[in-house]
XYZ file of C-alpha atoms in Angstrom:
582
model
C 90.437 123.043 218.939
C 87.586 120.479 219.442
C 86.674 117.507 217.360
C 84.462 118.702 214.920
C 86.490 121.963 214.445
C 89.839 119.820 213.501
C 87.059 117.314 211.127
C 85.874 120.831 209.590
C 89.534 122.379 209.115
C 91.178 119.351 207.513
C 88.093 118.523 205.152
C 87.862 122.175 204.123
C 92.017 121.957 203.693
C 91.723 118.643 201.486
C 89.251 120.493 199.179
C 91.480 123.534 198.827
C 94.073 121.480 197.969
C 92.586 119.307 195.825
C 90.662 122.387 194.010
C 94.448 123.873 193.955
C 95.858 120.958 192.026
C 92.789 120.965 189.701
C 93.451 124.109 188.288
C 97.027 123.397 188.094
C 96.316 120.771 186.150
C 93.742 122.673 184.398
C 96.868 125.636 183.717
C 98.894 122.655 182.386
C 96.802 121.390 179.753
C 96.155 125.097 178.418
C 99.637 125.801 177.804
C 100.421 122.485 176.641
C 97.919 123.027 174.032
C 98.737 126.503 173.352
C 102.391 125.523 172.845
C 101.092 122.803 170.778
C 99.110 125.027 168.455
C 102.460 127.238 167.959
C 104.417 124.664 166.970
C 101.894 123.318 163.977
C 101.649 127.298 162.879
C 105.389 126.972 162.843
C 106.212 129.842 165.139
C 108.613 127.662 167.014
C 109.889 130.301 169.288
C 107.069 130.516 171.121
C 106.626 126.872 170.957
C 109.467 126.549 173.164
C 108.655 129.289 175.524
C 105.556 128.084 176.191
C 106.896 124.589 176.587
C 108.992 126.201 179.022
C 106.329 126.970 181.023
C 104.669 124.029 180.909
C 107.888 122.392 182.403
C 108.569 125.404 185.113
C 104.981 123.535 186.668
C 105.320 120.260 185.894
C 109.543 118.976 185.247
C 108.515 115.566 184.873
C 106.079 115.950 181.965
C 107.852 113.804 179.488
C 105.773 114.895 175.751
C 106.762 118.404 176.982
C 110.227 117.917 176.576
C 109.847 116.044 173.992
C 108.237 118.245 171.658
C 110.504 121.370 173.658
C 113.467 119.339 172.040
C 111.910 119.147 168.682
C 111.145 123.003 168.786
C 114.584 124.197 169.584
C 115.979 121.650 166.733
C 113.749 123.456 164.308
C 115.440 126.469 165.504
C 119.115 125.050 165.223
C 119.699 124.866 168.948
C 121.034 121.200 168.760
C 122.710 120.747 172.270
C 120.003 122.270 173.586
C 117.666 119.997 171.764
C 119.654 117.273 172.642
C 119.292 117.658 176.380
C 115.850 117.873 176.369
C 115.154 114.986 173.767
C 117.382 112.572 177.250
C 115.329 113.988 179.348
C 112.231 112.929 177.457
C 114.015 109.096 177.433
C 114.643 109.162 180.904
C 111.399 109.849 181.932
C 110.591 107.193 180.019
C 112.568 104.928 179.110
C 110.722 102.555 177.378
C 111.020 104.836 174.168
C 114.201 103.347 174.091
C 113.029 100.882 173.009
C 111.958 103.222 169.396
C 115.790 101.809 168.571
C 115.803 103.426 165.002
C 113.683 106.420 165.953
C 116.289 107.367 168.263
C 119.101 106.638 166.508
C 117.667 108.901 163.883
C 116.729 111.688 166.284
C 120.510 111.371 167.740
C 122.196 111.616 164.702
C 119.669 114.672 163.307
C 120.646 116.459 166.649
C 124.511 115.190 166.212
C 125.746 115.719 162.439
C 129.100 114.560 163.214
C 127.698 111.113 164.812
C 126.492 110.677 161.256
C 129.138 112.242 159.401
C 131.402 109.458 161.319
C 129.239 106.554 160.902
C 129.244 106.832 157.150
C 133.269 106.923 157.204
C 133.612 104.109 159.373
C 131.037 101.635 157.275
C 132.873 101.376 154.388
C 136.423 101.116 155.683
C 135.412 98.430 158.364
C 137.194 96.179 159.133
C 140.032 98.856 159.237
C 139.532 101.171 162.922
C 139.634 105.072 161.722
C 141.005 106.914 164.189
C 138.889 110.448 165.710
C 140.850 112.844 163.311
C 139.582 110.188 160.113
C 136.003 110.104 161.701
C 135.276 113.749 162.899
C 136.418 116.955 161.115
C 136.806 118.796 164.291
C 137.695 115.971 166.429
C 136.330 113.764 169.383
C 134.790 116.901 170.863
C 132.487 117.720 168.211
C 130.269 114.376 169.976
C 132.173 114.079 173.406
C 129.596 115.990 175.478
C 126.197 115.408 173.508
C 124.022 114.615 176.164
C 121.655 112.487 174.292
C 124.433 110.313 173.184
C 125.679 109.949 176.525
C 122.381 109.016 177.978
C 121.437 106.502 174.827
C 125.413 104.739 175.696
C 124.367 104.248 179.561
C 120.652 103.348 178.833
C 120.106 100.838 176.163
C 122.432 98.253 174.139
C 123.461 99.953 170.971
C 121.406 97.920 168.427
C 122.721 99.020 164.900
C 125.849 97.800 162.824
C 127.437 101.270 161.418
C 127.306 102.967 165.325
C 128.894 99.490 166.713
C 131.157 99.757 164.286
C 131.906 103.398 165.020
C 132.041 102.767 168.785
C 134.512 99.793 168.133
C 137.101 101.860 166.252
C 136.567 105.084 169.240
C 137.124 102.512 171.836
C 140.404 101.149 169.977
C 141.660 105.074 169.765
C 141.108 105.287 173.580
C 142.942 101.765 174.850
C 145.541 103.176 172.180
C 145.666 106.305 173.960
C 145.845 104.838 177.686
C 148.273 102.225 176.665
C 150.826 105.043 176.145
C 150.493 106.727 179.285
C 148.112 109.552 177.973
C 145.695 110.923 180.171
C 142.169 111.965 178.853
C 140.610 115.781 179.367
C 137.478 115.858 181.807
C 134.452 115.301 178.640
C 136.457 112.872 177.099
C 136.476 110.817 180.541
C 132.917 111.184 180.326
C 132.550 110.114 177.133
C 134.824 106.926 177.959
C 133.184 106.088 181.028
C 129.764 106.258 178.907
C 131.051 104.109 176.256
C 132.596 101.596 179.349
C 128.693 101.247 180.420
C 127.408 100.807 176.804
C 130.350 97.650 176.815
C 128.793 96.527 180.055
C 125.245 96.714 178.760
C 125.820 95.245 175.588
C 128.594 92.298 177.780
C 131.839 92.842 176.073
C 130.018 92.165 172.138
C 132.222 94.588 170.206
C 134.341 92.834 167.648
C 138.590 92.821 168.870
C 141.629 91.700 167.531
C 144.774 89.679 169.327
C 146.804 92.935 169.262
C 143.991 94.612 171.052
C 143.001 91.994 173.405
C 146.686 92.023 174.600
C 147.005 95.509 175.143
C 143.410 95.741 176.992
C 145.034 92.847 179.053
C 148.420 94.126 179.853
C 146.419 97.552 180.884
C 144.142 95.314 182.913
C 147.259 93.737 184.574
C 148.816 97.063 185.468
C 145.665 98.269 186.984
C 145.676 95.286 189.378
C 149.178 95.756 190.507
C 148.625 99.691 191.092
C 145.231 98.870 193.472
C 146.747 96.419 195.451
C 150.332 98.540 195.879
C 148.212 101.350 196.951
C 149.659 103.446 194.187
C 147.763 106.444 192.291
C 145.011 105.274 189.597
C 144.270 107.460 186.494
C 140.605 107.463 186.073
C 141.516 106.663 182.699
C 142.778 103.709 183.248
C 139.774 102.746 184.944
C 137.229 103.532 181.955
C 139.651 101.723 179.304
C 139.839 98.924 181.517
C 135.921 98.780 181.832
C 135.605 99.525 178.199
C 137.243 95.427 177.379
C 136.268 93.877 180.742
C 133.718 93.968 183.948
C 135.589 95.998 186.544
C 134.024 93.074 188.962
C 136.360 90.581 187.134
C 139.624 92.732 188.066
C 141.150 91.542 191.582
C 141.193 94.319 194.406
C 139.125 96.392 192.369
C 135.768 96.647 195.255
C 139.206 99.154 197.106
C 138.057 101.237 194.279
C 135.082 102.046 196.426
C 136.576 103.298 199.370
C 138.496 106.197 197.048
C 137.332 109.750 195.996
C 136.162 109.788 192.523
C 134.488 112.354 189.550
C 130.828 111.751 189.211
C 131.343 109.553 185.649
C 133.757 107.042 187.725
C 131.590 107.005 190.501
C 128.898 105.669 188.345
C 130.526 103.639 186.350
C 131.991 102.176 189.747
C 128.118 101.302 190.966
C 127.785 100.018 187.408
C 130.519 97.548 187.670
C 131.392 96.638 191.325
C 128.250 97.543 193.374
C 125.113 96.603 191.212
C 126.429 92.713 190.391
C 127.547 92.701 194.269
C 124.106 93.390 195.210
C 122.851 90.779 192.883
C 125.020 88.368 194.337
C 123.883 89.327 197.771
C 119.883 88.491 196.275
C 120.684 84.550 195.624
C 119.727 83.578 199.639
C 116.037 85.831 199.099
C 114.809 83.993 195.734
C 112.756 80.787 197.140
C 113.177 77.724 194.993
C 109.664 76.676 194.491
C 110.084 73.360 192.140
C 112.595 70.996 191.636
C 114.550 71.075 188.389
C 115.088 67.540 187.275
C 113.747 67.679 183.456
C 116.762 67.320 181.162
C 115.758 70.234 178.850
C 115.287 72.011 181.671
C 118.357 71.449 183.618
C 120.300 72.706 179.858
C 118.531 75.909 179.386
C 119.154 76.443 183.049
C 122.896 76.238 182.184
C 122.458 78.907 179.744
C 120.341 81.583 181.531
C 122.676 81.022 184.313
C 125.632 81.981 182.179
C 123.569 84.607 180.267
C 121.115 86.162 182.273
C 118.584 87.444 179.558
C 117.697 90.069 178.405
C 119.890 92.906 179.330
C 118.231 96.005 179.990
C 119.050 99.097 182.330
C 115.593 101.052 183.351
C 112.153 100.464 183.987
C 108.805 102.117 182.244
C 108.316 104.791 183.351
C 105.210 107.017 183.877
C 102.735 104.173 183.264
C 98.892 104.575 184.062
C 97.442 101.111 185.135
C 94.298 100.097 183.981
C 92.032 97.485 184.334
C 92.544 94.070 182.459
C 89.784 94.239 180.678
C 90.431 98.006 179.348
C 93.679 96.811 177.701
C 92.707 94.292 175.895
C 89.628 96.277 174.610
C 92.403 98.509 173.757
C 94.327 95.717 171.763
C 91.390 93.721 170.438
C 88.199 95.892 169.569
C 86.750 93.471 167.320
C 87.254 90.379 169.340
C 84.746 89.061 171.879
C 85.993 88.142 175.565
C 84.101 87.626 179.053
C 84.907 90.578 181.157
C 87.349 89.662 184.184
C 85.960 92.916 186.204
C 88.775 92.634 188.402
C 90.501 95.792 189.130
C 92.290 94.199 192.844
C 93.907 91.375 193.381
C 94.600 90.119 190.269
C 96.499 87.245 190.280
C 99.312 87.132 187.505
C 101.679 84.554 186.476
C 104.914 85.639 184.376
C 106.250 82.581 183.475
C 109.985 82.459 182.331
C 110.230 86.387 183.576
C 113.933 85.823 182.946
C 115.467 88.959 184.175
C 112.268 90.901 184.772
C 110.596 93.063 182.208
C 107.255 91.378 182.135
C 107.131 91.017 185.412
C 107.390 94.611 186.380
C 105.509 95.284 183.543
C 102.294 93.576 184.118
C 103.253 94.921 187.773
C 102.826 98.529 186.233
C 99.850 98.238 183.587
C 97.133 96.023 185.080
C 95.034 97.398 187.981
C 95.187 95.794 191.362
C 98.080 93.251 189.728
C 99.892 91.160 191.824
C 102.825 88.700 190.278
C 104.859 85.148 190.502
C 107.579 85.598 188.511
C 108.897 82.408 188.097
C 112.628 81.476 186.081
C 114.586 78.638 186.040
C 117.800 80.723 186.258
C 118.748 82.248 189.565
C 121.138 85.032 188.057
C 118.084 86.132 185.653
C 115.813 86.770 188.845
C 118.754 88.179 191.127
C 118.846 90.793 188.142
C 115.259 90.933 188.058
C 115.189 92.130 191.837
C 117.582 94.012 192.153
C 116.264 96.324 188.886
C 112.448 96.213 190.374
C 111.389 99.715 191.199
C 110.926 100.238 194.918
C 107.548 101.363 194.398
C 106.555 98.275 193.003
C 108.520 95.787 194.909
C 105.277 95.017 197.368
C 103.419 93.534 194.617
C 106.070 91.121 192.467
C 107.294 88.005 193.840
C 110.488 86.131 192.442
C 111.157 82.099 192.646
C 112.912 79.762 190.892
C 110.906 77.395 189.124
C 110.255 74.918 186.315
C 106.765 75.250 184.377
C 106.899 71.353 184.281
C 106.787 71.068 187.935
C 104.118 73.847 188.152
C 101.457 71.786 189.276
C 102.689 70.969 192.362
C 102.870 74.240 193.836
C 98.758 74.595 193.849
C 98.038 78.270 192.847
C 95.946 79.421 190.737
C 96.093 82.819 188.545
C 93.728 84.989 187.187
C 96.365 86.314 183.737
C 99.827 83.685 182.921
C 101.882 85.310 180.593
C 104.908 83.255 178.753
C 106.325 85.013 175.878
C 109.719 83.289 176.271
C 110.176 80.130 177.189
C 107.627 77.467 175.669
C 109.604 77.259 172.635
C 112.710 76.375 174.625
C 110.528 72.966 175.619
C 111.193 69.959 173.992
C 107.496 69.701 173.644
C 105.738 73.484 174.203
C 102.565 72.441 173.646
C 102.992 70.418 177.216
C 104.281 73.186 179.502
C 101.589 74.694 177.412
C 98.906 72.477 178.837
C 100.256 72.369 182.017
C 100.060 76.130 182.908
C 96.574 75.832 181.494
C 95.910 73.915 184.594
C 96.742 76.775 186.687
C 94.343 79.140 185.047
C 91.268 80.165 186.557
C 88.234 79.948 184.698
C 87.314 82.969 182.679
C 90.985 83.435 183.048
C 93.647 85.427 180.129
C 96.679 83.652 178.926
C 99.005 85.879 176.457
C 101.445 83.176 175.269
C 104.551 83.225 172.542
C 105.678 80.762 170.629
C 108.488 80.239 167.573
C 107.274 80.264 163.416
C 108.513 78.115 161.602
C 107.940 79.834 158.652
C 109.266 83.543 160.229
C 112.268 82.429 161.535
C 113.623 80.603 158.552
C 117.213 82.977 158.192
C 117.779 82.262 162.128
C 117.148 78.299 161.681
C 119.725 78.610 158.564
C 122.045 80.469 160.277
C 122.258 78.288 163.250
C 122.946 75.284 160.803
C 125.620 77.566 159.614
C 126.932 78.026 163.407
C 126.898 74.349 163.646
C 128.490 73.409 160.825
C 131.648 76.075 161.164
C 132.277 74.607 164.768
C 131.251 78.219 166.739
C 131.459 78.140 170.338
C 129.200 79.504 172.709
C 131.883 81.711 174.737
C 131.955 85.019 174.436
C 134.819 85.272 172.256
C 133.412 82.993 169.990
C 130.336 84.709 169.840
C 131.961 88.153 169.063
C 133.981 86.291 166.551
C 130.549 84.820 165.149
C 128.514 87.777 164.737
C 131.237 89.766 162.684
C 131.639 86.078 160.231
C 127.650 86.496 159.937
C 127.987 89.559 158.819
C 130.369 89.107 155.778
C 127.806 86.253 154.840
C 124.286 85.951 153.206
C 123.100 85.066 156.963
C 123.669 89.020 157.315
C 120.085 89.390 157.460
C 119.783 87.695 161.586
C 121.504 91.577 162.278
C 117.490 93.130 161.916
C 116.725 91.323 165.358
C 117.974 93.450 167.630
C 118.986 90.397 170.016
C 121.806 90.648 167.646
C 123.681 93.317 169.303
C 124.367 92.069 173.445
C 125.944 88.988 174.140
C 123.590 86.870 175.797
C 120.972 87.834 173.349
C 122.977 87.040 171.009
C 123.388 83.528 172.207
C 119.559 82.991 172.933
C 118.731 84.014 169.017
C 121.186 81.691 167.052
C 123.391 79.487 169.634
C 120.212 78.728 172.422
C 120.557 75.311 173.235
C 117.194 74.190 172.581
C 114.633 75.420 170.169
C 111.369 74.527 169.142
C 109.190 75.893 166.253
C 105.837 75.404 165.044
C 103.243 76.485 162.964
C 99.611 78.006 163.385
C 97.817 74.847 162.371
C 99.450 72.775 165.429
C 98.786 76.175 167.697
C 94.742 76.147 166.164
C 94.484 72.823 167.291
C 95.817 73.263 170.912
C 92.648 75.841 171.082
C 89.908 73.881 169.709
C 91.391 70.911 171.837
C 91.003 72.621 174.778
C 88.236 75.351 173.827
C 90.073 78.300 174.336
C 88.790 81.288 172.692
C 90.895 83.115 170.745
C 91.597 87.035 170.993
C 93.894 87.791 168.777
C 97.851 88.066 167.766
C 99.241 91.325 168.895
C 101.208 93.579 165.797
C 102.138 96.797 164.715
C 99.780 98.352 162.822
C 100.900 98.316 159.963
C 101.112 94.708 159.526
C 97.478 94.504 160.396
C 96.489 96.644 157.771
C 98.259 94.555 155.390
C 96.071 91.569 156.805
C 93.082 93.618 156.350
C 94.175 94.727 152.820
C 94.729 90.859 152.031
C 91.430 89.722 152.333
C 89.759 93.169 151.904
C 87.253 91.582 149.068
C 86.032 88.176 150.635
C 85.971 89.813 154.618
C 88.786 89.636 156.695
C 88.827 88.603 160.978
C 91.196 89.030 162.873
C 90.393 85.528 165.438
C 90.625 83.413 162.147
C 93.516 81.248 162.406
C 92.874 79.632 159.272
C 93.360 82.891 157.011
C 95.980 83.871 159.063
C 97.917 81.011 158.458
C 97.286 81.588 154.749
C 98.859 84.886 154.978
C 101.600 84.025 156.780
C 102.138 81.110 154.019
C 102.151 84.065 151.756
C 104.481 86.676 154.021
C 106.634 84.552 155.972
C 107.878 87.457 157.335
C 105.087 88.070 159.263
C 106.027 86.248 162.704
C 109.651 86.653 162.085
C 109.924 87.563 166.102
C 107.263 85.049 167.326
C 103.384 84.451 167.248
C 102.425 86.671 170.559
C 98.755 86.494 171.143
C 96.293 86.090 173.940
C 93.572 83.074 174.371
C 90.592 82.831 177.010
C 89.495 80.038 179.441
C 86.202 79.043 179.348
């Protein structure tokens, strides 16, 4: 075939195929719509059937099996439901971060979840056992598959189901500590709840008797993998349940034997993921020294605590150009255009263990990212969780913002949502990233209230003052003392519920609040322009409501700080907003 012939045949091919995937696309959206208009008529049947086919061409579309799952739960087909409802979440996973929503949608899909969470709440501190909790026993939950995927995906972040999985996980140590074995779903289920222990690092509240039996069962373990003995899988997911297989001695000759699928994950969970993370330390370039005081301390902690804990990345994300998203986020305010839609040049300072950094990795255009932390565990855990497909474009070093200056870059976005107020003074590592910011350049920047975060300042005065530690025994033994107090309230954060978060909300060792006057000045100083804070909506509508008769604006720090005077509330997390450079 000559030249021209092979041009003619592949450019006539790559039309074909590309008018091919149009009209599969176009086939897509016509279903999708037409199971969409069944389900409003309420004809959920073929709702679902059509969903179906939607899914039969295209398995990864993540709204179809979401609204599949919420067609067969209008017809009663719950485990069905259920299935398609994980699916949905691990597609993407950042829904999980919807904590409530799902916990609602698992529990609607999983009566006896709820049935068992309402026994336990009352009776707490007492453990029921599964034949007090369920009326037809551990099975009636043991295989949900929504369950299982919300226990191995996200830190349970609610009181009554921590409470629920506390007393479960006594039943089971119970169980192994006699010898009993467990049938093949309830090893799943236990090997699930091990990973939700791992996730969350060991926070579930225990008792002496408990923590000796979890140990003498830990002991045994160790002496039956290094005689070469027979090891009930059981024994393995109990174990995990109270303790990091990692810290058990002998336990990487675990790997070398044949396992089930749910020990073989929990096994990468445990023994190969923090292996690998260990085996990142020697790739993480150390761009700065770290000789600051403050810095050196919170070092210390991150180092101990790697923060946050989280399992999967977004998923399904459609970048878009800088200047689209903030449109998107800020209608009403005025900014200069960046244009830029390659190369951009983004800074994620304090990316801790990665999160931002892949994030702003995912949703601007043509992004490419520092990711800079003084703790070398946080990035090891940031690398090794990067997707693969976006490992090209994210670069990890350890740093400290108040050595910045010496590295001479320059960045088109810096983003620090988590650190400034961890400063002894914020406003300088404030000023000194400033310096690296090109002009016309973004900055989206979080700082502590003063005013919001008055329950967490008086409950770390109440930490102080009873003598808490910062181990994680103390800190188990902490949250459940909050709890029975009137500092209850810290529990709606949902840093609450994992260790380490737990420790950077009311135990970090350095934290600094302020209030919008001090941040308003720190603009006009330096004459940034102001975008905007970024909220839910409905908090913005409450702004709007506020001064609905003398004009309300959304850049004006001045009424902002009168509302927040008024709803303290209001930047109970932190002030997150985004300022331009000149």
């Amino acid at each position: 075939m000559k030249r021209k012939q092979r041009r003619a045949r592949s450019t006539h091919g790559t039309a074909i195929a590309s008018g091919r995937a149009d009209a599969l696309l176009g086939q897509i959206r016509h279903l999708f719509f037409e199971a969409s208009e069944h389900e409003h008529a309420g004809k959920l049947e073929l709702a679902a059937r059509t969903y179906k086919r939607v899914l039969a061409l295209a398995p990864d579309q993540a709204q179809a099996c979401n609204n599949l799952a919420r067609a067969l739960q209008g017809l009663g087909k719950l485990n069905e439901a259920s299935g398609f409802y994980a699916r949905a979440l691990a597609l993407m996973p950042q829904l999980l971060d919807q904590h409530s929503a799902i916990l609602e949608t698992l529990v609607s899909v999983l009566p006896p979840l709820g049935v068992a969470m309402r026994r336990q709440m009352p009776a707490w501190p007492k453990r029921l056992g599964p034949q007090e909790l369920f009326n037809e026993g551990l099975s009636s939950i043991a295989g949900d598959p929504l369950l299982h995927h919300v226990l191995q995906s996200t830190p349970v972040r609610d009181v009554a189901f921590e409470r629920l999985l506390t007393s479960l996980r006594l039943s089971f140590l119970a169980k192994a500590a006699r010898g009993e074995t467990f049938a093949e779903d309830n090893l799943a289920f236990v090997c699930a709840l091990a990973r939700q222990c791992f996730i969350n690092e060991y926070v579930f509240a225990t008792t002496p008797e408990e923590e000796a039996d979890a140990e003498d069962l830990k002991r045994a373990l160790t002496q039956a993998i290094e005689a070469g003995a027979p090891v009930e899988p059981s024994r393995i997911a109990v174990v995990a349940m109270y303790s990091p297989l990692h810290a058990v001695p002998a336990a990487p000759r675990l790997l070398e034997m044949r396992w089930n699928p749910a020990i073989v994950k929990l096994l990468t969970q445990q023994l190969r993921e923090p292996e690998i993370e260990r085996s990142l330390r020697s790739s993480i370039p150390r761009l700065t020294p770290i000789e600051d005081r403050t810095s050196q301390d919170v070092r210390r902690q991150y180092e101990e605590s790697p923060y946050p804990r989280w399992v999967h990345a977004a998923g399904q994300v459609s970048p878009m150009p800088i200047d689209h998203y903030l449109r998107e986020q800020f209608s009403t305010s005025a900014f200069l255009p960046m244009r830029k839609t390659e190369q951009l040049d983004v800074l994620v300072a304090g990316c801790g263990t990665g999160q931002i950094a892949i994030a702003s990795a995912q949703k601007y255009s043509g992004a490419r990212v520092l990711g800079i932390d003084l703790s070398l565990n946080s990035l090891c855990y940031a690398k090794r969780n990067t997707p693969a497909t976006l490992a090209f474009r994210i670069e990890y070093a350890q740093a400290d913002i108040l050595e910045l200056g010496s590295i001479d870059r320059s960045f088109d976005v810096i983003d620090s949502c988590g650190v400034l107020h961890h400063m002894s003074d914020p406003f300088k590592g404030w000023r000194i990233l400033l310096d690296l910011l090109r002009p016309g350049g973004l900055m989206h920047i979080g700082l502590y209230s003063e005013a919001g975060r008055g329950d967490v300042s008086a409950a770390r005065e109440f930490i102080a003052a009873e003598g808490f530690g910062t181990t994680p025994a103390e800190i188990r033994r902490c949250r459940q003392r909050l709890l029975e107090t009137r500092f209850a309230s810290v529990a709606r954060f949902t840093d609450f519920f994992t260790t380490s978060e737990c420790r950077d909300l009311l135990f970090h060792v350095r934290e600094t609040r302020v209030r919008i006057p001090a941040i308003a000045a720190f603009i006009a100083e330096h004459g940034l322009r102001f975008l905007g804070f970024e909220f839910a909506m409905p908090i913005l509508q409450r702004y709007r409501n506020h001064f609905a008769s003398s004009g309300w604006s959304l850049t004006d720090l001045a009424r902002w700080h009168a509302f927040e005077s008024e709803h303290p509330e209001t930047f109970s997390g932190m002030y997150q907003f985004w300022v331009q450079r000149p």
